[in-house]
Amino acid sequence: DTIGSVYDSEIQRLSEMDDLHLALEDLTQSVKALIELYCRTFHTEFRFESAAHVSRDKRDLLTLHETLLIHVASMHRVPLKWRNTYEEFKIITGLYYGGRRICPEVMTQITPCGSENSFQETMIFDEWIQFEPVYLCALPREARLTFTLVGVKTVKSDGGDKGTQKVNNPLGWVALQVFNHKFELAQGSQLLGLWIGESAHPTGTSQSNTESPSSVLLQVNLPVFDFDVVFPTIEEAGPCLKQEFA
């Protein structure tokens, strides 16, 4: 019995060590991903060596038949004025090409502001939204995503009654190109700085507002593949043949 107890105790200890090692590995990868996201978002003089030299396979966009999915994760650096003025918030997401909307806008669920005790005021959306019927293989080269943060507050209704109504005010926006300058599909986490005070501009800048140390930041996550997705090369047509007409 004593040997059996020692054996069971040792097995349990080894199992706990394995769990600890796995937890530390997950923590290391999470911290690394956070630093890489920071380096992609802000101008830094450092980056992971692995992130600069990793070579991945490439696949043509036309081989992907999934619909467009976006994970609206969270909002950071929410100003105190907004927290005191609005009760709830939501994100309106649009997909545009040449200033025209490709499909209906998609809105997140209405979300209350986070705890005032947090280090930086944060709103958690944690919601996947899907654009239907938009398939990745059919996306135009210049397609862009737009995000508008809307604040919701309750005000007295017009007239003499004592009723109330919900008012939606656009607080800021940002746009993200679906393909980068290398014609590659955007993947992974994106930290986007909002331009304050307006709704999204379909033809406005796609530059994120990250220069200000107090800019409101929106984190969205795009699907990640094991390969880079490249927009297909446009083949130039050959010379036209001359035709003789009687």
JSON list of C-alpha atoms in Angstrom, two decimals:
[
{"chain": "A", "resi": 1, "resn": "ASP", "atom": "CA", "xyz": [0.00, 0.00, 0.00]},
{"chain": "A", "resi": 2, "resn": "THR", "atom": "CA", "xyz": [2.85, 2.36, 0.83]},
{"chain": "A", "resi": 3, "resn": "ILE", "atom": "CA", "xyz": [4.51, 1.75, -2.56]},
{"chain": "A", "resi": 4, "resn": "GLY", "atom": "CA", "xyz": [1.18, 2.24, -4.30]},
{"chain": "A", "resi": 5, "resn": "SER", "atom": "CA", "xyz": [0.57, 5.51, -2.50]},
{"chain": "A", "resi": 6, "resn": "VAL", "atom": "CA", "xyz": [4.04, 6.80, -3.40]},
{"chain": "A", "resi": 7, "resn": "TYR", "atom": "CA", "xyz": [3.51, 5.76, -7.02]},
{"chain": "A", "resi": 8, "resn": "ASP", "atom": "CA", "xyz": [0.13, 7.54, -7.19]},
{"chain": "A", "resi": 9, "resn": "SER", "atom": "CA", "xyz": [1.60, 10.62, -5.58]},
{"chain": "A", "resi": 10, "resn": "GLU", "atom": "CA", "xyz": [4.46, 10.70, -8.10]},
{"chain": "A", "resi": 11, "resn": "ILE", "atom": "CA", "xyz": [2.06, 10.29, -11.04]},
{"chain": "A", "resi": 12, "resn": "GLN", "atom": "CA", "xyz": [-0.04, 13.18, -9.74]},
{"chain": "A", "resi": 13, "resn": "ARG", "atom": "CA", "xyz": [3.07, 15.34, -9.29]},
{"chain": "A", "resi": 14, "resn": "LEU", "atom": "CA", "xyz": [4.24, 14.64, -12.86]},
{"chain": "A", "resi": 15, "resn": "SER", "atom": "CA", "xyz": [0.76, 15.39, -14.19]},
{"chain": "A", "resi": 16, "resn": "GLU", "atom": "CA", "xyz": [0.72, 18.72, -12.37]},
{"chain": "A", "resi": 17, "resn": "MET", "atom": "CA", "xyz": [4.18, 19.52, -13.78]},
{"chain": "A", "resi": 18, "resn": "ASP", "atom": "CA", "xyz": [2.93, 18.80, -17.31]},
{"chain": "A", "resi": 19, "resn": "ASP", "atom": "CA", "xyz": [-0.05, 21.08, -16.75]},
{"chain": "A", "resi": 20, "resn": "LEU", "atom": "CA", "xyz": [2.26, 23.79, -15.45]},
{"chain": "A", "resi": 21, "resn": "HIS", "atom": "CA", "xyz": [4.56, 23.50, -18.46]},
{"chain": "A", "resi": 22, "resn": "LEU", "atom": "CA", "xyz": [1.60, 23.72, -20.83]},
{"chain": "A", "resi": 23, "resn": "ALA", "atom": "CA", "xyz": [0.24, 26.76, -19.00]},
{"chain": "A", "resi": 24, "resn": "LEU", "atom": "CA", "xyz": [3.64, 28.49, -19.17]},
{"chain": "A", "resi": 25, "resn": "GLU", "atom": "CA", "xyz": [3.93, 27.71, -22.86]},
{"chain": "A", "resi": 26, "resn": "ASP", "atom": "CA", "xyz": [0.46, 29.14, -23.52]},
{"chain": "A", "resi": 27, "resn": "LEU", "atom": "CA", "xyz": [1.34, 32.24, -21.50]},
{"chain": "A", "resi": 28, "resn": "THR", "atom": "CA", "xyz": [4.60, 32.70, -23.45]},
{"chain": "A", "resi": 29, "resn": "GLN", "atom": "CA", "xyz": [2.80, 32.43, -26.79]},
{"chain": "A", "resi": 30, "resn": "SER", "atom": "CA", "xyz": [0.13, 34.89, -25.65]},
{"chain": "A", "resi": 31, "resn": "VAL", "atom": "CA", "xyz": [2.71, 37.47, -24.55]},
{"chain": "A", "resi": 32, "resn": "LYS", "atom": "CA", "xyz": [4.60, 37.01, -27.82]},
{"chain": "A", "resi": 33, "resn": "ALA", "atom": "CA", "xyz": [1.41, 37.50, -29.84]},
{"chain": "A", "resi": 34, "resn": "LEU", "atom": "CA", "xyz": [0.63, 40.67, -27.84]},
{"chain": "A", "resi": 35, "resn": "ILE", "atom": "CA", "xyz": [4.10, 42.13, -28.51]},
{"chain": "A", "resi": 36, "resn": "GLU", "atom": "CA", "xyz": [3.88, 41.28, -32.21]},
{"chain": "A", "resi": 37, "resn": "LEU", "atom": "CA", "xyz": [0.48, 42.99, -32.37]},
{"chain": "A", "resi": 38, "resn": "TYR", "atom": "CA", "xyz": [1.95, 46.05, -30.67]},
{"chain": "A", "resi": 39, "resn": "CYS", "atom": "CA", "xyz": [4.86, 46.14, -33.16]},
{"chain": "A", "resi": 40, "resn": "ARG", "atom": "CA", "xyz": [2.47, 45.94, -36.12]},
{"chain": "A", "resi": 41, "resn": "THR", "atom": "CA", "xyz": [0.27, 48.71, -34.74]},
{"chain": "A", "resi": 42, "resn": "PHE", "atom": "CA", "xyz": [2.78, 51.28, -33.51]},
{"chain": "A", "resi": 43, "resn": "HIS", "atom": "CA", "xyz": [6.13, 52.52, -34.79]},
{"chain": "A", "resi": 44, "resn": "THR", "atom": "CA", "xyz": [8.76, 50.59, -32.86]},
{"chain": "A", "resi": 45, "resn": "GLU", "atom": "CA", "xyz": [12.49, 50.01, -33.18]},
{"chain": "A", "resi": 46, "resn": "PHE", "atom": "CA", "xyz": [12.20, 46.34, -32.28]},
{"chain": "A", "resi": 47, "resn": "ARG", "atom": "CA", "xyz": [10.34, 43.21, -33.34]},
{"chain": "A", "resi": 48, "resn": "PHE", "atom": "CA", "xyz": [10.65, 39.47, -32.90]},
{"chain": "A", "resi": 49, "resn": "GLU", "atom": "CA", "xyz": [13.32, 37.91, -35.09]},
{"chain": "A", "resi": 50, "resn": "SER", "atom": "CA", "xyz": [10.94, 35.07, -35.95]},
{"chain": "A", "resi": 51, "resn": "ALA", "atom": "CA", "xyz": [8.23, 37.47, -37.07]},
{"chain": "A", "resi": 52, "resn": "ALA", "atom": "CA", "xyz": [10.55, 39.14, -39.58]},
{"chain": "A", "resi": 53, "resn": "HIS", "atom": "CA", "xyz": [11.85, 35.98, -41.30]},
{"chain": "A", "resi": 54, "resn": "VAL", "atom": "CA", "xyz": [9.07, 33.41, -41.20]},
{"chain": "A", "resi": 55, "resn": "SER", "atom": "CA", "xyz": [8.36, 32.08, -44.70]},
{"chain": "A", "resi": 56, "resn": "ARG", "atom": "CA", "xyz": [4.90, 30.68, -45.40]},
{"chain": "A", "resi": 57, "resn": "ASP", "atom": "CA", "xyz": [3.27, 28.95, -48.33]},
{"chain": "A", "resi": 58, "resn": "LYS", "atom": "CA", "xyz": [1.08, 31.05, -50.59]},
{"chain": "A", "resi": 59, "resn": "ARG", "atom": "CA", "xyz": [-2.33, 30.14, -51.92]},
{"chain": "A", "resi": 60, "resn": "ASP", "atom": "CA", "xyz": [-4.50, 31.80, -54.54]},
{"chain": "A", "resi": 61, "resn": "LEU", "atom": "CA", "xyz": [-7.56, 33.64, -53.21]},
{"chain": "A", "resi": 62, "resn": "LEU", "atom": "CA", "xyz": [-9.78, 31.81, -55.71]},
{"chain": "A", "resi": 63, "resn": "THR", "atom": "CA", "xyz": [-9.25, 28.54, -53.82]},
{"chain": "A", "resi": 64, "resn": "LEU", "atom": "CA", "xyz": [-11.03, 29.87, -50.70]},
{"chain": "A", "resi": 65, "resn": "HIS", "atom": "CA", "xyz": [-14.80, 29.39, -50.56]},
{"chain": "A", "resi": 66, "resn": "GLU", "atom": "CA", "xyz": [-15.41, 30.47, -46.96]},
{"chain": "A", "resi": 67, "resn": "THR", "atom": "CA", "xyz": [-17.61, 33.45, -46.15]},
{"chain": "A", "resi": 68, "resn": "LEU", "atom": "CA", "xyz": [-16.08, 36.60, -44.66]},
{"chain": "A", "resi": 69, "resn": "LEU", "atom": "CA", "xyz": [-15.90, 36.43, -40.85]},
{"chain": "A", "resi": 70, "resn": "ILE", "atom": "CA", "xyz": [-14.69, 39.05, -38.37]},
{"chain": "A", "resi": 71, "resn": "HIS", "atom": "CA", "xyz": [-14.32, 38.78, -34.62]},
{"chain": "A", "resi": 72, "resn": "VAL", "atom": "CA", "xyz": [-15.03, 42.12, -32.92]},
{"chain": "A", "resi": 73, "resn": "ALA", "atom": "CA", "xyz": [-13.05, 41.64, -29.72]},
{"chain": "A", "resi": 74, "resn": "SER", "atom": "CA", "xyz": [-12.77, 44.77, -27.58]},
{"chain": "A", "resi": 75, "resn": "MET", "atom": "CA", "xyz": [-12.43, 48.53, -27.31]},
{"chain": "A", "resi": 76, "resn": "HIS", "atom": "CA", "xyz": [-9.68, 50.17, -25.25]},
{"chain": "A", "resi": 77, "resn": "ARG", "atom": "CA", "xyz": [-8.94, 53.66, -23.88]},
{"chain": "A", "resi": 78, "resn": "VAL", "atom": "CA", "xyz": [-12.61, 54.60, -23.76]},
{"chain": "A", "resi": 79, "resn": "PRO", "atom": "CA", "xyz": [-12.74, 58.26, -22.62]},
{"chain": "A", "resi": 80, "resn": "LEU", "atom": "CA", "xyz": [-14.31, 59.11, -19.27]},
{"chain": "A", "resi": 81, "resn": "LYS", "atom": "CA", "xyz": [-16.67, 61.57, -21.00]},
{"chain": "A", "resi": 82, "resn": "TRP", "atom": "CA", "xyz": [-18.13, 58.75, -23.10]},
{"chain": "A", "resi": 83, "resn": "ARG", "atom": "CA", "xyz": [-18.53, 56.51, -20.08]},
{"chain": "A", "resi": 84, "resn": "ASN", "atom": "CA", "xyz": [-20.45, 59.25, -18.24]},
{"chain": "A", "resi": 85, "resn": "THR", "atom": "CA", "xyz": [-22.62, 60.15, -21.24]},
{"chain": "A", "resi": 86, "resn": "TYR", "atom": "CA", "xyz": [-23.57, 56.82, -22.81]},
{"chain": "A", "resi": 87, "resn": "GLU", "atom": "CA", "xyz": [-25.07, 53.75, -21.23]},
{"chain": "A", "resi": 88, "resn": "GLU", "atom": "CA", "xyz": [-24.26, 51.27, -23.99]},
{"chain": "A", "resi": 89, "resn": "PHE", "atom": "CA", "xyz": [-22.15, 50.92, -27.11]},
{"chain": "A", "resi": 90, "resn": "LYS", "atom": "CA", "xyz": [-22.18, 48.97, -30.36]},
{"chain": "A", "resi": 91, "resn": "ILE", "atom": "CA", "xyz": [-20.02, 48.55, -33.46]},
{"chain": "A", "resi": 92, "resn": "ILE", "atom": "CA", "xyz": [-21.42, 48.87, -36.98]},
{"chain": "A", "resi": 93, "resn": "THR", "atom": "CA", "xyz": [-19.30, 47.11, -39.59]},
{"chain": "A", "resi": 94, "resn": "GLY", "atom": "CA", "xyz": [-19.50, 47.66, -43.34]},
{"chain": "A", "resi": 95, "resn": "LEU", "atom": "CA", "xyz": [-17.81, 46.19, -46.41]},
{"chain": "A", "resi": 96, "resn": "TYR", "atom": "CA", "xyz": [-17.19, 48.60, -49.29]},
{"chain": "A", "resi": 97, "resn": "TYR", "atom": "CA", "xyz": [-15.66, 48.72, -52.74]},
{"chain": "A", "resi": 98, "resn": "GLY", "atom": "CA", "xyz": [-15.17, 51.99, -54.62]},
{"chain": "A", "resi": 99, "resn": "GLY", "atom": "CA", "xyz": [-17.29, 53.82, -52.05]},
{"chain": "A", "resi": 100, "resn": "ARG", "atom": "CA", "xyz": [-20.25, 51.48, -52.54]},
{"chain": "A", "resi": 101, "resn": "ARG", "atom": "CA", "xyz": [-21.47, 49.02, -49.95]},
{"chain": "A", "resi": 102, "resn": "ILE", "atom": "CA", "xyz": [-21.08, 45.42, -51.09]},
{"chain": "A", "resi": 103, "resn": "CYS", "atom": "CA", "xyz": [-23.60, 43.96, -48.64]},
{"chain": "A", "resi": 104, "resn": "PRO", "atom": "CA", "xyz": [-25.78, 45.10, -45.72]},
{"chain": "A", "resi": 105, "resn": "GLU", "atom": "CA", "xyz": [-23.97, 46.45, -42.67]},
{"chain": "A", "resi": 106, "resn": "VAL", "atom": "CA", "xyz": [-23.62, 44.14, -39.68]},
{"chain": "A", "resi": 107, "resn": "MET", "atom": "CA", "xyz": [-24.05, 45.39, -36.11]},
{"chain": "A", "resi": 108, "resn": "THR", "atom": "CA", "xyz": [-22.79, 43.86, -32.88]},
{"chain": "A", "resi": 109, "resn": "GLN", "atom": "CA", "xyz": [-24.99, 43.35, -29.87]},
{"chain": "A", "resi": 110, "resn": "ILE", "atom": "CA", "xyz": [-25.37, 46.40, -27.63]},
{"chain": "A", "resi": 111, "resn": "THR", "atom": "CA", "xyz": [-22.68, 46.24, -24.95]},
{"chain": "A", "resi": 112, "resn": "PRO", "atom": "CA", "xyz": [-22.50, 48.12, -21.62]},
{"chain": "A", "resi": 113, "resn": "CYS", "atom": "CA", "xyz": [-19.27, 49.86, -20.70]},
{"chain": "A", "resi": 114, "resn": "GLY", "atom": "CA", "xyz": [-16.76, 47.84, -18.68]},
{"chain": "A", "resi": 115, "resn": "SER", "atom": "CA", "xyz": [-15.78, 48.17, -15.04]},
{"chain": "A", "resi": 116, "resn": "GLU", "atom": "CA", "xyz": [-14.46, 51.54, -13.93]},
{"chain": "A", "resi": 117, "resn": "ASN", "atom": "CA", "xyz": [-11.86, 49.72, -11.83]},
{"chain": "A", "resi": 118, "resn": "SER", "atom": "CA", "xyz": [-10.01, 48.37, -14.87]},
{"chain": "A", "resi": 119, "resn": "PHE", "atom": "CA", "xyz": [-6.50, 49.65, -15.62]},
{"chain": "A", "resi": 120, "resn": "GLN", "atom": "CA", "xyz": [-7.60, 51.11, -18.94]},
{"chain": "A", "resi": 121, "resn": "GLU", "atom": "CA", "xyz": [-11.32, 51.44, -19.58]},
{"chain": "A", "resi": 122, "resn": "THR", "atom": "CA", "xyz": [-12.26, 48.52, -21.82]},
{"chain": "A", "resi": 123, "resn": "MET", "atom": "CA", "xyz": [-15.43, 47.32, -23.49]},
{"chain": "A", "resi": 124, "resn": "ILE", "atom": "CA", "xyz": [-15.65, 43.64, -24.35]},
{"chain": "A", "resi": 125, "resn": "PHE", "atom": "CA", "xyz": [-17.71, 42.71, -27.42]},
{"chain": "A", "resi": 126, "resn": "ASP", "atom": "CA", "xyz": [-16.32, 39.22, -28.12]},
{"chain": "A", "resi": 127, "resn": "GLU", "atom": "CA", "xyz": [-18.62, 38.65, -31.06]},
{"chain": "A", "resi": 128, "resn": "TRP", "atom": "CA", "xyz": [-18.14, 36.99, -34.45]},
{"chain": "A", "resi": 129, "resn": "ILE", "atom": "CA", "xyz": [-19.97, 38.68, -37.30]},
{"chain": "A", "resi": 130, "resn": "GLN", "atom": "CA", "xyz": [-20.50, 37.23, -40.75]},
{"chain": "A", "resi": 131, "resn": "PHE", "atom": "CA", "xyz": [-21.08, 38.98, -44.05]},
{"chain": "A", "resi": 132, "resn": "GLU", "atom": "CA", "xyz": [-23.54, 37.05, -46.16]},
{"chain": "A", "resi": 133, "resn": "PRO", "atom": "CA", "xyz": [-23.50, 36.15, -48.94]},
{"chain": "A", "resi": 134, "resn": "VAL", "atom": "CA", "xyz": [-19.88, 37.36, -49.35]},
{"chain": "A", "resi": 135, "resn": "TYR", "atom": "CA", "xyz": [-17.24, 34.75, -50.12]},
{"chain": "A", "resi": 136, "resn": "LEU", "atom": "CA", "xyz": [-13.51, 35.36, -49.77]},
{"chain": "A", "resi": 137, "resn": "CYS", "atom": "CA", "xyz": [-12.84, 34.20, -53.34]},
{"chain": "A", "resi": 138, "resn": "ALA", "atom": "CA", "xyz": [-15.14, 36.96, -54.67]},
{"chain": "A", "resi": 139, "resn": "LEU", "atom": "CA", "xyz": [-13.66, 39.91, -52.75]},
{"chain": "A", "resi": 140, "resn": "PRO", "atom": "CA", "xyz": [-12.46, 42.84, -54.90]},
{"chain": "A", "resi": 141, "resn": "ARG", "atom": "CA", "xyz": [-8.81, 43.86, -54.64]},
{"chain": "A", "resi": 142, "resn": "GLU", "atom": "CA", "xyz": [-9.66, 47.29, -53.15]},
{"chain": "A", "resi": 143, "resn": "ALA", "atom": "CA", "xyz": [-12.33, 46.05, -50.72]},
{"chain": "A", "resi": 144, "resn": "ARG", "atom": "CA", "xyz": [-12.24, 47.66, -47.30]},
{"chain": "A", "resi": 145, "resn": "LEU", "atom": "CA", "xyz": [-13.89, 47.11, -43.93]},
{"chain": "A", "resi": 146, "resn": "THR", "atom": "CA", "xyz": [-15.25, 50.04, -41.94]},
{"chain": "A", "resi": 147, "resn": "PHE", "atom": "CA", "xyz": [-16.01, 50.13, -38.22]},
{"chain": "A", "resi": 148, "resn": "THR", "atom": "CA", "xyz": [-18.13, 52.77, -36.51]},
{"chain": "A", "resi": 149, "resn": "LEU", "atom": "CA", "xyz": [-18.41, 52.99, -32.72]},
{"chain": "A", "resi": 150, "resn": "VAL", "atom": "CA", "xyz": [-21.89, 54.14, -31.68]},
{"chain": "A", "resi": 151, "resn": "GLY", "atom": "CA", "xyz": [-22.85, 55.37, -28.22]},
{"chain": "A", "resi": 152, "resn": "VAL", "atom": "CA", "xyz": [-26.41, 54.73, -27.02]},
{"chain": "A", "resi": 153, "resn": "LYS", "atom": "CA", "xyz": [-28.11, 56.92, -24.41]},
{"chain": "A", "resi": 154, "resn": "THR", "atom": "CA", "xyz": [-31.63, 57.46, -23.11]},
{"chain": "A", "resi": 155, "resn": "VAL", "atom": "CA", "xyz": [-33.22, 60.89, -23.50]},
{"chain": "A", "resi": 156, "resn": "LYS", "atom": "CA", "xyz": [-36.67, 62.33, -22.95]},
{"chain": "A", "resi": 157, "resn": "SER", "atom": "CA", "xyz": [-39.03, 61.98, -25.89]},
{"chain": "A", "resi": 158, "resn": "ASP", "atom": "CA", "xyz": [-40.06, 65.03, -27.86]},
{"chain": "A", "resi": 159, "resn": "GLY", "atom": "CA", "xyz": [-43.33, 66.55, -26.73]},
{"chain": "A", "resi": 160, "resn": "GLY", "atom": "CA", "xyz": [-44.98, 66.95, -23.38]},
{"chain": "A", "resi": 161, "resn": "ASP", "atom": "CA", "xyz": [-45.17, 63.29, -22.35]},
{"chain": "A", "resi": 162, "resn": "LYS", "atom": "CA", "xyz": [-42.81, 61.68, -19.87]},
{"chain": "A", "resi": 163, "resn": "GLY", "atom": "CA", "xyz": [-41.60, 58.96, -22.23]},
{"chain": "A", "resi": 164, "resn": "THR", "atom": "CA", "xyz": [-38.01, 58.28, -23.19]},
{"chain": "A", "resi": 165, "resn": "GLN", "atom": "CA", "xyz": [-36.23, 57.13, -26.31]},
{"chain": "A", "resi": 166, "resn": "LYS", "atom": "CA", "xyz": [-32.86, 55.69, -27.27]},
{"chain": "A", "resi": 167, "resn": "VAL", "atom": "CA", "xyz": [-30.47, 57.95, -29.19]},
{"chain": "A", "resi": 168, "resn": "ASN", "atom": "CA", "xyz": [-27.54, 56.60, -31.21]},
{"chain": "A", "resi": 169, "resn": "ASN", "atom": "CA", "xyz": [-24.54, 58.87, -31.70]},
{"chain": "A", "resi": 170, "resn": "PRO", "atom": "CA", "xyz": [-21.51, 57.94, -33.85]},
{"chain": "A", "resi": 171, "resn": "LEU", "atom": "CA", "xyz": [-18.36, 58.46, -31.77]},
{"chain": "A", "resi": 172, "resn": "GLY", "atom": "CA", "xyz": [-15.57, 57.38, -34.08]},
{"chain": "A", "resi": 173, "resn": "TRP", "atom": "CA", "xyz": [-14.60, 55.22, -37.04]},
{"chain": "A", "resi": 174, "resn": "VAL", "atom": "CA", "xyz": [-11.73, 53.43, -38.72]},
{"chain": "A", "resi": 175, "resn": "ALA", "atom": "CA", "xyz": [-11.23, 51.56, -41.99]},
{"chain": "A", "resi": 176, "resn": "LEU", "atom": "CA", "xyz": [-9.13, 48.48, -42.80]},
{"chain": "A", "resi": 177, "resn": "GLN", "atom": "CA", "xyz": [-8.06, 47.36, -46.26]},
{"chain": "A", "resi": 178, "resn": "VAL", "atom": "CA", "xyz": [-8.92, 43.69, -46.82]},
{"chain": "A", "resi": 179, "resn": "PHE", "atom": "CA", "xyz": [-5.70, 43.23, -48.84]},
{"chain": "A", "resi": 180, "resn": "ASN", "atom": "CA", "xyz": [-2.33, 44.81, -48.02]},
{"chain": "A", "resi": 181, "resn": "HIS", "atom": "CA", "xyz": [0.15, 46.42, -50.41]},
{"chain": "A", "resi": 182, "resn": "LYS", "atom": "CA", "xyz": [1.53, 42.96, -51.28]},
{"chain": "A", "resi": 183, "resn": "PHE", "atom": "CA", "xyz": [-1.94, 41.85, -52.46]},
{"chain": "A", "resi": 184, "resn": "GLU", "atom": "CA", "xyz": [-2.17, 39.52, -49.44]},
{"chain": "A", "resi": 185, "resn": "LEU", "atom": "CA", "xyz": [-5.38, 38.94, -47.47]},
{"chain": "A", "resi": 186, "resn": "ALA", "atom": "CA", "xyz": [-5.28, 40.48, -43.98]},
{"chain": "A", "resi": 187, "resn": "GLN", "atom": "CA", "xyz": [-5.15, 37.86, -41.22]},
{"chain": "A", "resi": 188, "resn": "GLY", "atom": "CA", "xyz": [-4.95, 37.69, -37.44]},
{"chain": "A", "resi": 189, "resn": "SER", "atom": "CA", "xyz": [-5.42, 40.36, -34.77]},
{"chain": "A", "resi": 190, "resn": "GLN", "atom": "CA", "xyz": [-5.64, 44.01, -35.77]},
{"chain": "A", "resi": 191, "resn": "LEU", "atom": "CA", "xyz": [-5.43, 46.94, -33.35]},
{"chain": "A", "resi": 192, "resn": "LEU", "atom": "CA", "xyz": [-7.06, 49.98, -34.97]},
{"chain": "A", "resi": 193, "resn": "GLY", "atom": "CA", "xyz": [-7.06, 53.58, -33.74]},
{"chain": "A", "resi": 194, "resn": "LEU", "atom": "CA", "xyz": [-10.39, 55.40, -34.22]},
{"chain": "A", "resi": 195, "resn": "TRP", "atom": "CA", "xyz": [-10.87, 58.76, -35.87]},
{"chain": "A", "resi": 196, "resn": "ILE", "atom": "CA", "xyz": [-13.12, 60.59, -33.45]},
{"chain": "A", "resi": 197, "resn": "GLY", "atom": "CA", "xyz": [-16.48, 62.26, -34.00]},
{"chain": "A", "resi": 198, "resn": "GLU", "atom": "CA", "xyz": [-17.98, 60.82, -37.18]},
{"chain": "A", "resi": 199, "resn": "SER", "atom": "CA", "xyz": [-19.46, 57.78, -38.87]},
{"chain": "A", "resi": 200, "resn": "ALA", "atom": "CA", "xyz": [-17.32, 55.69, -41.19]},
{"chain": "A", "resi": 201, "resn": "HIS", "atom": "CA", "xyz": [-16.17, 57.20, -44.48]},
{"chain": "A", "resi": 202, "resn": "PRO", "atom": "CA", "xyz": [-16.33, 54.57, -47.25]},
{"chain": "A", "resi": 203, "resn": "THR", "atom": "CA", "xyz": [-13.76, 56.53, -49.28]},
{"chain": "A", "resi": 204, "resn": "GLY", "atom": "CA", "xyz": [-11.86, 58.03, -46.36]},
{"chain": "A", "resi": 205, "resn": "THR", "atom": "CA", "xyz": [-8.39, 57.14, -45.15]},
{"chain": "A", "resi": 206, "resn": "SER", "atom": "CA", "xyz": [-7.54, 53.54, -44.32]},
{"chain": "A", "resi": 207, "resn": "GLN", "atom": "CA", "xyz": [-4.74, 54.75, -42.04]},
{"chain": "A", "resi": 208, "resn": "SER", "atom": "CA", "xyz": [-5.30, 53.86, -38.40]},
{"chain": "A", "resi": 209, "resn": "ASN", "atom": "CA", "xyz": [-5.19, 56.70, -35.86]},
{"chain": "A", "resi": 210, "resn": "THR", "atom": "CA", "xyz": [-2.41, 55.42, -33.59]},
{"chain": "A", "resi": 211, "resn": "GLU", "atom": "CA", "xyz": [-0.18, 58.49, -33.33]},
{"chain": "A", "resi": 212, "resn": "SER", "atom": "CA", "xyz": [-2.05, 59.97, -30.37]},
{"chain": "A", "resi": 213, "resn": "PRO", "atom": "CA", "xyz": [-1.22, 58.35, -27.00]},
{"chain": "A", "resi": 214, "resn": "SER", "atom": "CA", "xyz": [-4.90, 58.64, -26.03]},
{"chain": "A", "resi": 215, "resn": "SER", "atom": "CA", "xyz": [-6.51, 57.36, -29.24]},
{"chain": "A", "resi": 216, "resn": "VAL", "atom": "CA", "xyz": [-9.36, 54.89, -28.75]},
{"chain": "A", "resi": 217, "resn": "LEU", "atom": "CA", "xyz": [-8.30, 51.43, -29.92]},
{"chain": "A", "resi": 218, "resn": "LEU", "atom": "CA", "xyz": [-10.50, 48.75, -31.45]},
{"chain": "A", "resi": 219, "resn": "GLN", "atom": "CA", "xyz": [-9.25, 45.16, -31.59]},
{"chain": "A", "resi": 220, "resn": "VAL", "atom": "CA", "xyz": [-10.67, 42.92, -34.30]},
{"chain": "A", "resi": 221, "resn": "ASN", "atom": "CA", "xyz": [-9.52, 39.42, -35.21]},
{"chain": "A", "resi": 222, "resn": "LEU", "atom": "CA", "xyz": [-9.57, 38.04, -38.73]},
{"chain": "A", "resi": 223, "resn": "PRO", "atom": "CA", "xyz": [-9.40, 34.32, -39.54]},
{"chain": "A", "resi": 224, "resn": "VAL", "atom": "CA", "xyz": [-5.86, 32.91, -39.59]},
{"chain": "A", "resi": 225, "resn": "PHE", "atom": "CA", "xyz": [-4.75, 30.39, -42.20]},
{"chain": "A", "resi": 226, "resn": "ASP", "atom": "CA", "xyz": [-1.60, 28.26, -42.30]},
{"chain": "A", "resi": 227, "resn": "PHE", "atom": "CA", "xyz": [-0.61, 30.08, -45.47]},
{"chain": "A", "resi": 228, "resn": "ASP", "atom": "CA", "xyz": [-0.65, 33.54, -47.05]},
{"chain": "A", "resi": 229, "resn": "VAL", "atom": "CA", "xyz": [-3.65, 34.21, -49.28]},
{"chain": "A", "resi": 230, "resn": "VAL", "atom": "CA", "xyz": [-2.72, 36.17, -52.40]},
{"chain": "A", "resi": 231, "resn": "PHE", "atom": "CA", "xyz": [-5.01, 38.04, -54.77]},
{"chain": "A", "resi": 232, "resn": "PRO", "atom": "CA", "xyz": [-4.80, 36.43, -58.23]},
{"chain": "A", "resi": 233, "resn": "THR", "atom": "CA", "xyz": [-2.54, 38.00, -60.82]},
{"chain": "A", "resi": 234, "resn": "ILE", "atom": "CA", "xyz": [-4.34, 39.89, -63.55]},
{"chain": "A", "resi": 235, "resn": "GLU", "atom": "CA", "xyz": [-3.22, 38.60, -66.94]},
{"chain": "A", "resi": 236, "resn": "GLU", "atom": "CA", "xyz": [-2.91, 41.17, -69.66]},
{"chain": "A", "resi": 237, "resn": "ALA", "atom": "CA", "xyz": [-4.81, 40.45, -72.84]},
{"chain": "A", "resi": 238, "resn": "GLY", "atom": "CA", "xyz": [-2.82, 39.96, -76.01]},
{"chain": "A", "resi": 239, "resn": "PRO", "atom": "CA", "xyz": [-2.99, 42.30, -79.02]},
{"chain": "A", "resi": 240, "resn": "CYS", "atom": "CA", "xyz": [-6.32, 42.43, -80.81]},
{"chain": "A", "resi": 241, "resn": "LEU", "atom": "CA", "xyz": [-6.48, 40.84, -84.24]},
{"chain": "A", "resi": 242, "resn": "LYS", "atom": "CA", "xyz": [-7.41, 43.12, -87.10]},
{"chain": "A", "resi": 243, "resn": "GLN", "atom": "CA", "xyz": [-10.53, 42.11, -88.98]},
{"chain": "A", "resi": 244, "resn": "GLU", "atom": "CA", "xyz": [-11.33, 42.97, -92.56]},
{"chain": "A", "resi": 245, "resn": "PHE", "atom": "CA", "xyz": [-14.92, 43.90, -93.30]},
{"chain": "A", "resi": 246, "resn": "ALA", "atom": "CA", "xyz": [-16.39, 43.89, -96.76]}
]
